[in-house]
Amino acid sequence: MFQESAARAVIQTLPSPWCASRRAEPGSGGGLLLALAGRQFLASLGGGTLCCMAIQELVDEVERSYRETQERLSDPAVYNDHREAADVGRRLKELEGPRKLAQEWREIRADLDAAQDDGDLRELVPELEERLGRLEEDLKLALVESDPADRKDVLVEIRQGVGGDEAALWAGDLYRMLTRYAERLGLKTEVLSSSESDGGGFKEVTFAVKGDGAYSIFKWEGGTHRVQRVPQTESQGRIHTSTATVAVMPEAEEVEVEIDPNDLKIDVYRSTGPGGQSVNTTDSAVRITHLPTGLVVAMQDEKSQLQNKVKAMRVLRARLFELERQKQREEQEATRRSQIGSGERAEKIRTYNFAESRVTDHRIKLTQHRLDAILDGELDEFTKTLTSEDQRRALEG
């Protein structure tokens, strides 16, 4: 539990249901994030600079939680449990940023106290107070409760939308944009399945993005991407509007999603489309239907039935995981998520206008006139602004 003084301050601030359900447990190493990073607590302190007592207790709790988590990571019982060690390691990494800010706050607070007591240094007081205020705001943002899935790898599904062959070409452009973005960030990509269009591009393509924090970056790309341009087949030079949808799902581990084999209907069939020696001559394609939800995943890109089944199960597991997360979001955060955009496929999140070299993100009203660079994977400004806006709204509750 908290140290007694910190506990009194927090319990007075939080509504009782929050205290009952989210209070830290002894030795969990997650006391800070579970008990102090709640939106209610941060929002109640968000009307200005935190009072010295509150921020002091917050800094103490940050450092205590970091120390406890380090100790847990060194515990042989934790070290020998790979899953537990990974969880504790992630918690420690989450605490590194807040701990650094807490240390900076202590240093600036000490300098400010010294300047206030020393007549020769009092001219530094305004500057130190301003730096202290910025640190407190940064600390609040660092403690905003993050999505537990943010550290995960992701599966991305791109499908052509409205616009026929032009929509398929646009889906191909989006695939290149997102894989180039991953490449720029040092993340790895793996194509799981694809269905090419006769006119070029993709009817649909599914790929994985692997690397720490992949979901926290790519989750903002989920939704409908709209393009306005003159198609190559347009003889009159008229601008057409086409769309492609992007679904982004955190990749679930087997231990996170339990699938009863009795809930699965597995069909095997002969692959179709272009392929090499065994692609079209053996029953290597796999279609898996999850009977309770009706979800269907088909995979045929690999030569072996087993490889296709493994890939199909990865996609099915991710879809089931996202389905459960969606239910939880609707129950707990419907209002806040609707303000910035939920990432649902039906939502038009961004428009790409070729004639004006303009890209507009409708969720944050951000427009950039750098179309070529953005299509080459330079999406950092959109990701940064969307993340900041999400944090700001989380503080507002």
Tab-separated table of C-alpha atoms in Angstrom:
chain	number	residue	atom	x	y	z
A	1	MET	CA	0.000	0.000	0.000
A	2	PHE	CA	0.954	3.655	-0.082
A	3	GLN	CA	2.960	5.253	2.649
A	4	GLU	CA	0.369	6.536	5.093
A	5	SER	CA	0.587	10.269	4.278
A	6	ALA	CA	0.399	9.681	0.538
A	7	ALA	CA	-2.543	7.324	0.999
A	8	ARG	CA	-4.577	9.940	2.860
A	9	ALA	CA	-4.002	12.537	0.151
A	10	VAL	CA	-4.921	10.171	-2.670
A	11	ILE	CA	-7.968	8.621	-0.991
A	12	GLN	CA	-9.391	12.072	-0.277
A	13	THR	CA	-9.020	12.976	-3.949
A	14	LEU	CA	-10.401	9.836	-5.594
A	15	PRO	CA	-13.997	8.665	-5.581
A	16	SER	CA	-14.455	5.540	-3.471
A	17	PRO	CA	-15.123	3.086	-6.367
A	18	TRP	CA	-11.766	3.983	-7.866
A	19	CYS	CA	-9.988	3.492	-4.547
A	20	ALA	CA	-11.632	0.121	-4.036
A	21	SER	CA	-10.797	-1.256	-7.456
A	22	ARG	CA	-7.505	0.342	-8.409
A	23	ARG	CA	-5.491	0.692	-5.219
A	24	ALA	CA	-1.931	-0.649	-5.385
A	25	GLU	CA	-1.140	-4.038	-3.951
A	26	PRO	CA	1.913	-4.696	-1.792
A	27	GLY	CA	5.022	-5.485	-3.771
A	28	SER	CA	3.257	-5.198	-7.115
A	29	GLY	CA	5.749	-2.714	-8.491
A	30	GLY	CA	2.822	-1.058	-10.256
A	31	GLY	CA	1.588	1.058	-7.349
A	32	LEU	CA	2.173	4.326	-9.124
A	33	LEU	CA	0.465	3.483	-12.376
A	34	LEU	CA	-2.433	1.629	-10.728
A	35	ALA	CA	-3.172	4.034	-7.906
A	36	LEU	CA	-1.945	7.483	-8.880
A	37	ALA	CA	-2.247	7.588	-12.648
A	38	GLY	CA	-6.039	7.446	-12.714
A	39	ARG	CA	-7.692	10.138	-14.736
A	40	GLN	CA	-9.752	11.323	-11.800
A	41	PHE	CA	-6.624	12.003	-9.736
A	42	LEU	CA	-4.721	13.756	-12.495
A	43	ALA	CA	-7.725	15.722	-13.693
A	44	SER	CA	-8.435	16.959	-10.169
A	45	LEU	CA	-4.886	18.325	-10.077
A	46	GLY	CA	-4.984	19.588	-13.637
A	47	GLY	CA	-6.361	23.069	-13.022
A	48	GLY	CA	-2.900	24.578	-12.659
A	49	THR	CA	0.423	23.926	-10.957
A	50	LEU	CA	0.225	21.118	-8.461
A	51	CYS	CA	0.456	22.156	-4.824
A	52	CYS	CA	3.868	21.441	-3.306
A	53	MET	CA	2.509	18.751	-0.934
A	54	ALA	CA	0.694	16.846	-3.700
A	55	ILE	CA	3.586	16.915	-6.163
A	56	GLN	CA	6.071	15.972	-3.427
A	57	GLU	CA	4.014	12.890	-2.568
A	58	LEU	CA	3.667	12.063	-6.255
A	59	VAL	CA	7.441	12.294	-6.760
A	60	ASP	CA	8.017	10.121	-3.679
A	61	GLU	CA	5.601	7.504	-5.039
A	62	VAL	CA	7.258	7.534	-8.475
A	63	GLU	CA	10.656	6.831	-6.982
A	64	ARG	CA	9.312	4.218	-4.554
A	65	SER	CA	7.490	2.372	-7.351
A	66	TYR	CA	10.583	2.402	-9.555
A	67	ARG	CA	12.711	1.040	-6.709
A	68	GLU	CA	10.194	-1.717	-5.897
A	69	THR	CA	9.928	-2.736	-9.536
A	70	GLN	CA	13.710	-2.966	-9.838
A	71	GLU	CA	13.781	-5.209	-6.777
A	72	ARG	CA	11.058	-7.452	-8.199
A	73	LEU	CA	12.987	-7.848	-11.447
A	74	SER	CA	15.960	-9.121	-9.413
A	75	ASP	CA	13.811	-11.618	-7.514
A	76	PRO	CA	14.773	-15.173	-8.631
A	77	ALA	CA	11.105	-16.230	-8.517
A	78	VAL	CA	10.257	-13.503	-11.022
A	79	TYR	CA	13.415	-13.930	-13.071
A	80	ASN	CA	12.691	-17.620	-13.623
A	81	ASP	CA	9.122	-16.923	-14.774
A	82	HIS	CA	9.564	-15.568	-18.293
A	83	ARG	CA	6.054	-14.146	-18.545
A	84	GLU	CA	6.222	-12.432	-15.152
A	85	ALA	CA	9.726	-11.141	-15.868
A	86	ALA	CA	8.518	-9.643	-19.154
A	87	ASP	CA	5.581	-7.935	-17.392
A	88	VAL	CA	7.803	-6.496	-14.673
A	89	GLY	CA	10.349	-5.408	-17.284
A	90	ARG	CA	7.640	-3.538	-19.172
A	91	ARG	CA	6.475	-1.844	-15.970
A	92	LEU	CA	10.042	-0.776	-15.222
A	93	LYS	CA	10.383	0.706	-18.691
A	94	GLU	CA	7.093	2.582	-18.268
A	95	LEU	CA	8.414	4.091	-15.039
A	96	GLU	CA	11.753	5.263	-16.451
A	97	GLY	CA	10.326	8.458	-17.953
A	98	PRO	CA	8.359	9.524	-14.848
A	99	ARG	CA	11.335	8.668	-12.610
A	100	LYS	CA	13.649	10.895	-14.658
A	101	LEU	CA	11.140	13.755	-14.435
A	102	ALA	CA	10.790	13.174	-10.696
A	103	GLN	CA	14.556	13.427	-10.247
A	104	GLU	CA	14.657	16.642	-12.273
A	105	TRP	CA	11.814	18.030	-10.164
A	106	ARG	CA	13.769	17.347	-6.942
A	107	GLU	CA	16.837	19.138	-8.317
A	108	ILE	CA	14.905	22.206	-9.507
A	109	ARG	CA	12.874	22.296	-6.261
A	110	ALA	CA	16.139	22.324	-4.254
A	111	ASP	CA	17.567	25.088	-6.458
A	112	LEU	CA	14.380	27.114	-6.039
A	113	ASP	CA	14.419	26.758	-2.249
A	114	ALA	CA	18.053	27.844	-2.191
A	115	ALA	CA	17.367	30.844	-4.450
A	116	GLN	CA	14.436	31.974	-2.309
A	117	ASP	CA	16.655	31.916	0.802
A	118	ASP	CA	19.619	33.662	-0.806
A	119	GLY	CA	19.280	37.337	-1.685
A	120	ASP	CA	21.996	37.072	-4.349
A	121	LEU	CA	20.074	34.328	-6.171
A	122	ARG	CA	16.534	35.661	-5.983
A	123	GLU	CA	16.658	36.931	-9.532
A	124	LEU	CA	16.671	33.262	-10.596
A	125	VAL	CA	13.373	32.523	-8.805
A	126	PRO	CA	10.991	33.352	-11.734
A	127	GLU	CA	12.977	31.175	-14.156
A	128	LEU	CA	13.146	28.269	-11.697
A	129	GLU	CA	9.421	28.529	-10.938
A	130	GLU	CA	8.647	28.400	-14.663
A	131	ARG	CA	10.875	25.324	-15.124
A	132	LEU	CA	9.249	23.671	-12.119
A	133	GLY	CA	5.766	24.302	-13.521
A	134	ARG	CA	6.733	22.766	-16.877
A	135	LEU	CA	8.147	19.706	-15.138
A	136	GLU	CA	4.924	19.237	-13.191
A	137	GLU	CA	2.881	19.370	-16.390
A	138	ASP	CA	5.270	16.908	-18.065
A	139	LEU	CA	4.984	14.601	-15.054
A	140	LYS	CA	1.190	14.632	-15.231
A	141	LEU	CA	1.288	13.736	-18.936
A	142	ALA	CA	3.823	10.982	-18.284
A	143	LEU	CA	1.454	9.443	-15.746
A	144	VAL	CA	-1.605	9.401	-17.974
A	145	GLU	CA	-2.868	5.827	-17.961
A	146	SER	CA	-1.692	4.245	-21.195
A	147	ASP	CA	-3.303	1.500	-23.223
A	148	PRO	CA	-1.857	-1.826	-21.984
A	149	ALA	CA	-1.637	-2.939	-25.623
A	150	ASP	CA	0.616	-0.043	-26.650
A	151	ARG	CA	3.830	-2.090	-26.303
A	152	LYS	CA	2.555	-4.933	-28.496
A	153	ASP	CA	3.275	-5.903	-32.089
A	154	VAL	CA	0.405	-5.216	-34.472
A	155	LEU	CA	-1.469	-6.791	-37.343
A	156	VAL	CA	-2.611	-4.397	-40.073
A	157	GLU	CA	-5.338	-5.232	-42.589
A	158	ILE	CA	-5.787	-2.976	-45.633
A	159	ARG	CA	-8.793	-3.441	-47.924
A	160	GLN	CA	-9.889	-1.602	-51.037
A	161	GLY	CA	-13.022	0.431	-50.445
A	162	VAL	CA	-15.135	2.514	-52.815
A	163	GLY	CA	-13.677	3.165	-56.248
A	164	GLY	CA	-13.059	-0.136	-58.051
A	165	ASP	CA	-9.581	-0.593	-59.529
A	166	GLU	CA	-8.522	2.840	-58.310
A	167	ALA	CA	-9.396	1.819	-54.750
A	168	ALA	CA	-7.183	-1.252	-55.106
A	169	LEU	CA	-4.302	0.920	-56.340
A	170	TRP	CA	-4.882	3.217	-53.374
A	171	ALA	CA	-4.777	0.242	-51.009
A	172	GLY	CA	-1.380	-0.587	-52.507
A	173	ASP	CA	-0.190	2.985	-51.924
A	174	LEU	CA	-1.291	2.794	-48.289
A	175	TYR	CA	0.538	-0.505	-47.861
A	176	ARG	CA	3.735	1.089	-49.139
A	177	MET	CA	3.229	4.180	-46.937
A	178	LEU	CA	2.757	2.170	-43.749
A	179	THR	CA	5.559	-0.301	-44.408
A	180	ARG	CA	7.908	2.592	-45.248
A	181	TYR	CA	6.887	4.248	-41.972
A	182	ALA	CA	7.727	1.057	-40.094
A	183	GLU	CA	11.060	0.844	-41.882
A	184	ARG	CA	11.920	4.443	-40.929
A	185	LEU	CA	11.214	3.602	-37.286
A	186	GLY	CA	13.376	0.485	-37.355
A	187	LEU	CA	10.384	-1.858	-37.046
A	188	LYS	CA	10.122	-5.138	-38.948
A	189	THR	CA	7.215	-6.073	-41.208
A	190	GLU	CA	5.936	-9.471	-42.327
A	191	VAL	CA	3.276	-10.047	-44.984
A	192	LEU	CA	0.780	-12.639	-43.771
A	193	SER	CA	-1.621	-12.708	-46.721
A	194	SER	CA	-2.457	-10.691	-49.809
A	195	SER	CA	-4.947	-10.670	-52.642
A	196	GLU	CA	-3.745	-8.644	-55.601
A	197	SER	CA	-6.090	-6.845	-57.948
A	198	ASP	CA	-5.948	-7.517	-61.694
A	199	GLY	CA	-5.436	-3.795	-62.308
A	200	GLY	CA	-2.637	-3.507	-59.752
A	201	GLY	CA	-2.635	-2.833	-56.049
A	202	PHE	CA	-4.469	-4.995	-53.540
A	203	LYS	CA	-7.998	-6.143	-52.942
A	204	GLU	CA	-6.692	-6.759	-49.424
A	205	VAL	CA	-3.372	-7.292	-47.682
A	206	THR	CA	-2.568	-8.284	-44.107
A	207	PHE	CA	0.839	-7.728	-42.549
A	208	ALA	CA	2.474	-7.675	-39.113
A	209	VAL	CA	4.598	-4.873	-37.678
A	210	LYS	CA	7.023	-6.069	-35.009
A	211	GLY	CA	8.874	-3.965	-32.462
A	212	ASP	CA	8.481	-2.425	-29.025
A	213	GLY	CA	5.605	0.061	-29.006
A	214	ALA	CA	4.390	-0.783	-32.522
A	215	TYR	CA	0.707	-0.603	-31.556
A	216	SER	CA	1.112	2.795	-29.848
A	217	ILE	CA	2.266	4.160	-33.218
A	218	PHE	CA	0.143	2.353	-35.779
A	219	LYS	CA	-3.161	2.420	-33.879
A	220	TRP	CA	-3.738	5.941	-35.217
A	221	GLU	CA	-3.851	4.620	-38.801
A	222	GLY	CA	-7.022	2.585	-38.245
A	223	GLY	CA	-10.008	3.897	-40.194
A	224	THR	CA	-10.979	4.967	-43.718
A	225	HIS	CA	-8.321	6.736	-45.807
A	226	ARG	CA	-9.786	8.786	-48.666
A	227	VAL	CA	-7.874	9.816	-51.783
A	228	GLN	CA	-8.807	12.522	-54.312
A	229	ARG	CA	-6.848	12.273	-57.580
A	230	VAL	CA	-7.092	11.713	-61.322
A	231	PRO	CA	-6.935	7.933	-61.976
A	232	GLN	CA	-4.541	6.666	-64.650
A	233	THR	CA	-7.530	5.343	-66.603
A	234	GLU	CA	-9.354	8.715	-66.572
A	235	SER	CA	-9.150	10.247	-70.059
A	236	GLN	CA	-11.031	13.470	-69.245
A	237	GLY	CA	-8.748	14.506	-66.379
A	238	ARG	CA	-11.544	14.372	-63.796
A	239	ILE	CA	-10.711	13.941	-60.131
A	240	HIS	CA	-12.167	10.815	-58.539
A	241	THR	CA	-12.617	10.007	-54.865
A	242	SER	CA	-11.678	6.512	-53.698
A	243	THR	CA	-11.194	4.906	-50.316
A	244	ALA	CA	-9.378	2.084	-48.590
A	245	THR	CA	-9.911	0.857	-45.043
A	246	VAL	CA	-7.218	0.078	-42.511
A	247	ALA	CA	-7.790	-2.092	-39.438
A	248	VAL	CA	-5.046	-2.123	-36.798
A	249	MET	CA	-5.061	-4.791	-34.079
A	250	PRO	CA	-2.562	-5.564	-31.322
A	251	GLU	CA	-1.167	-9.048	-31.804
A	252	ALA	CA	-2.340	-11.247	-28.954
A	253	GLU	CA	-0.237	-13.928	-27.308
A	254	GLU	CA	-1.659	-17.415	-26.941
A	255	VAL	CA	-1.937	-17.032	-23.171
A	256	GLU	CA	-4.066	-13.877	-23.617
A	257	VAL	CA	-6.733	-15.405	-25.845
A	258	GLU	CA	-7.951	-18.902	-25.077
A	259	ILE	CA	-9.546	-20.552	-28.092
A	260	ASP	CA	-11.452	-23.784	-27.593
A	261	PRO	CA	-10.639	-26.108	-30.506
A	262	ASN	CA	-14.278	-27.226	-30.430
A	263	ASP	CA	-15.266	-23.643	-31.377
A	264	LEU	CA	-13.345	-23.846	-34.644
A	265	LYS	CA	-14.425	-25.106	-38.052
A	266	ILE	CA	-11.357	-25.698	-40.214
A	267	ASP	CA	-11.668	-26.168	-43.976
A	268	VAL	CA	-8.804	-26.946	-46.346
A	269	TYR	CA	-8.947	-26.329	-50.067
A	270	ARG	CA	-6.784	-25.805	-53.124
A	271	SER	CA	-5.121	-22.406	-53.407
A	272	THR	CA	-6.188	-20.104	-56.207
A	273	GLY	CA	-4.343	-17.434	-58.139
A	274	PRO	CA	-0.728	-17.307	-59.328
A	275	GLY	CA	1.722	-19.574	-57.558
A	276	GLY	CA	4.531	-22.033	-57.910
A	277	GLN	CA	4.736	-25.790	-57.760
A	278	SER	CA	2.506	-26.866	-54.890
A	279	VAL	CA	0.476	-23.684	-54.446
A	280	ASN	CA	-2.260	-24.683	-56.891
A	281	THR	CA	-1.825	-28.459	-56.846
A	282	THR	CA	-2.356	-29.396	-53.168
A	283	ASP	CA	-4.973	-28.634	-50.535
A	284	SER	CA	-2.700	-26.191	-48.693
A	285	ALA	CA	-5.128	-23.280	-48.244
A	286	VAL	CA	-6.861	-23.028	-44.855
A	287	ARG	CA	-10.097	-21.355	-43.820
A	288	ILE	CA	-10.849	-21.119	-40.076
A	289	THR	CA	-14.287	-20.129	-38.795
A	290	HIS	CA	-14.737	-19.189	-35.138
A	291	LEU	CA	-18.271	-20.439	-34.549
A	292	PRO	CA	-19.234	-18.342	-31.466
A	293	THR	CA	-18.428	-15.026	-33.196
A	294	GLY	CA	-18.688	-15.944	-36.880
A	295	LEU	CA	-15.195	-14.576	-37.581
A	296	VAL	CA	-13.588	-16.152	-40.650
A	297	VAL	CA	-9.894	-16.111	-41.558
A	298	ALA	CA	-8.541	-17.616	-44.769
A	299	MET	CA	-4.862	-18.073	-45.587
A	300	GLN	CA	-3.257	-19.518	-48.719
A	301	ASP	CA	0.053	-17.732	-49.322
A	302	GLU	CA	2.269	-20.458	-47.873
A	303	LYS	CA	2.990	-23.794	-49.564
A	304	SER	CA	2.197	-25.910	-46.528
A	305	GLN	CA	-1.172	-26.343	-44.850
A	306	LEU	CA	0.451	-26.134	-41.425
A	307	GLN	CA	2.107	-22.776	-42.158
A	308	ASN	CA	-1.174	-21.350	-43.426
A	309	LYS	CA	-2.977	-22.611	-40.329
A	310	VAL	CA	-0.417	-20.999	-38.006
A	311	LYS	CA	-0.772	-17.644	-39.792
A	312	ALA	CA	-4.554	-17.886	-39.807
A	313	MET	CA	-4.588	-18.546	-36.068
A	314	ARG	CA	-2.410	-15.458	-35.483
A	315	VAL	CA	-4.913	-13.291	-37.324
A	316	LEU	CA	-7.921	-14.919	-35.626
A	317	ARG	CA	-6.344	-14.476	-32.198
A	318	ALA	CA	-5.706	-10.785	-32.897
A	319	ARG	CA	-9.285	-10.249	-34.129
A	320	LEU	CA	-10.762	-11.917	-31.036
A	321	PHE	CA	-8.465	-9.887	-28.784
A	322	GLU	CA	-9.501	-6.655	-30.507
A	323	LEU	CA	-13.173	-7.665	-30.308
A	324	GLU	CA	-12.905	-7.982	-26.527
A	325	ARG	CA	-10.964	-4.709	-26.265
A	326	GLN	CA	-13.646	-2.990	-28.312
A	327	LYS	CA	-16.342	-4.185	-25.917
A	328	GLN	CA	-14.352	-2.850	-22.977
A	329	ARG	CA	-13.800	0.505	-24.675
A	330	GLU	CA	-17.515	0.840	-25.377
A	331	GLU	CA	-18.314	0.142	-21.747
A	332	GLN	CA	-15.615	2.278	-20.129
A	333	GLU	CA	-14.425	4.999	-22.505
A	334	ALA	CA	-17.065	5.558	-25.174
A	335	THR	CA	-17.322	9.280	-24.569
A	336	ARG	CA	-13.622	10.096	-24.583
A	337	ARG	CA	-12.792	7.849	-27.504
A	338	SER	CA	-15.577	9.332	-29.611
A	339	GLN	CA	-14.035	12.767	-29.221
A	340	ILE	CA	-10.725	11.937	-30.860
A	341	GLY	CA	-11.863	9.012	-33.011
A	342	SER	CA	-12.161	5.359	-32.282
A	343	GLY	CA	-10.235	4.023	-35.280
A	344	GLU	CA	-13.242	2.149	-36.646
A	345	ARG	CA	-13.110	1.364	-40.338
A	346	ALA	CA	-16.276	3.326	-41.152
A	347	GLU	CA	-14.724	6.533	-39.858
A	348	LYS	CA	-12.998	8.748	-42.465
A	349	ILE	CA	-9.846	9.708	-40.652
A	350	ARG	CA	-7.721	11.276	-43.373
A	351	THR	CA	-7.983	12.762	-46.879
A	352	TYR	CA	-5.130	12.801	-49.403
A	353	ASN	CA	-5.611	15.409	-52.172
A	354	PHE	CA	-3.103	15.003	-55.003
A	355	ALA	CA	-3.957	18.200	-56.900
A	356	GLU	CA	-3.114	20.352	-53.872
A	357	SER	CA	-0.424	18.028	-52.414
A	358	ARG	CA	-2.530	18.181	-49.252
A	359	VAL	CA	-3.130	15.652	-46.480
A	360	THR	CA	-5.737	16.433	-43.802
A	361	ASP	CA	-6.335	14.417	-40.650
A	362	HIS	CA	-9.966	15.081	-39.755
A	363	ARG	CA	-9.684	13.936	-36.118
A	364	ILE	CA	-7.276	16.698	-35.123
A	365	LYS	CA	-7.887	19.148	-38.008
A	366	LEU	CA	-4.221	18.952	-39.003
A	367	THR	CA	-3.327	19.705	-42.648
A	368	GLN	CA	0.083	19.299	-44.244
A	369	HIS	CA	1.125	20.111	-47.813
A	370	ARG	CA	3.747	17.347	-48.057
A	371	LEU	CA	1.872	14.605	-49.878
A	372	ASP	CA	4.883	12.888	-51.465
A	373	ALA	CA	6.836	12.779	-48.200
A	374	ILE	CA	3.844	11.450	-46.256
A	375	LEU	CA	3.184	8.708	-48.825
A	376	ASP	CA	6.850	7.806	-48.420
A	377	GLY	CA	6.224	7.094	-44.738
A	378	GLU	CA	6.838	10.435	-43.026
A	379	LEU	CA	3.881	10.194	-40.644
A	380	ASP	CA	5.642	11.289	-37.462
A	381	GLU	CA	3.856	14.646	-37.128
A	382	PHE	CA	0.415	13.024	-37.318
A	383	THR	CA	1.375	10.354	-34.765
A	384	LYS	CA	2.861	12.907	-32.369
A	385	THR	CA	-0.140	15.262	-32.553
A	386	LEU	CA	-2.706	12.465	-32.176
A	387	THR	CA	-0.858	11.061	-29.167
A	388	SER	CA	-0.644	14.494	-27.509
A	389	GLU	CA	-4.333	15.148	-28.127
A	390	ASP	CA	-5.253	11.781	-26.632
A	391	GLN	CA	-3.193	12.536	-23.525
A	392	ARG	CA	-4.768	15.972	-23.181
A	393	ARG	CA	-8.278	14.565	-23.369
A	394	ALA	CA	-7.358	11.845	-20.864
A	395	LEU	CA	-6.328	14.546	-18.388
A	396	GLU	CA	-9.646	16.314	-18.930
A	397	GLY	CA	-11.433	13.036	-18.166
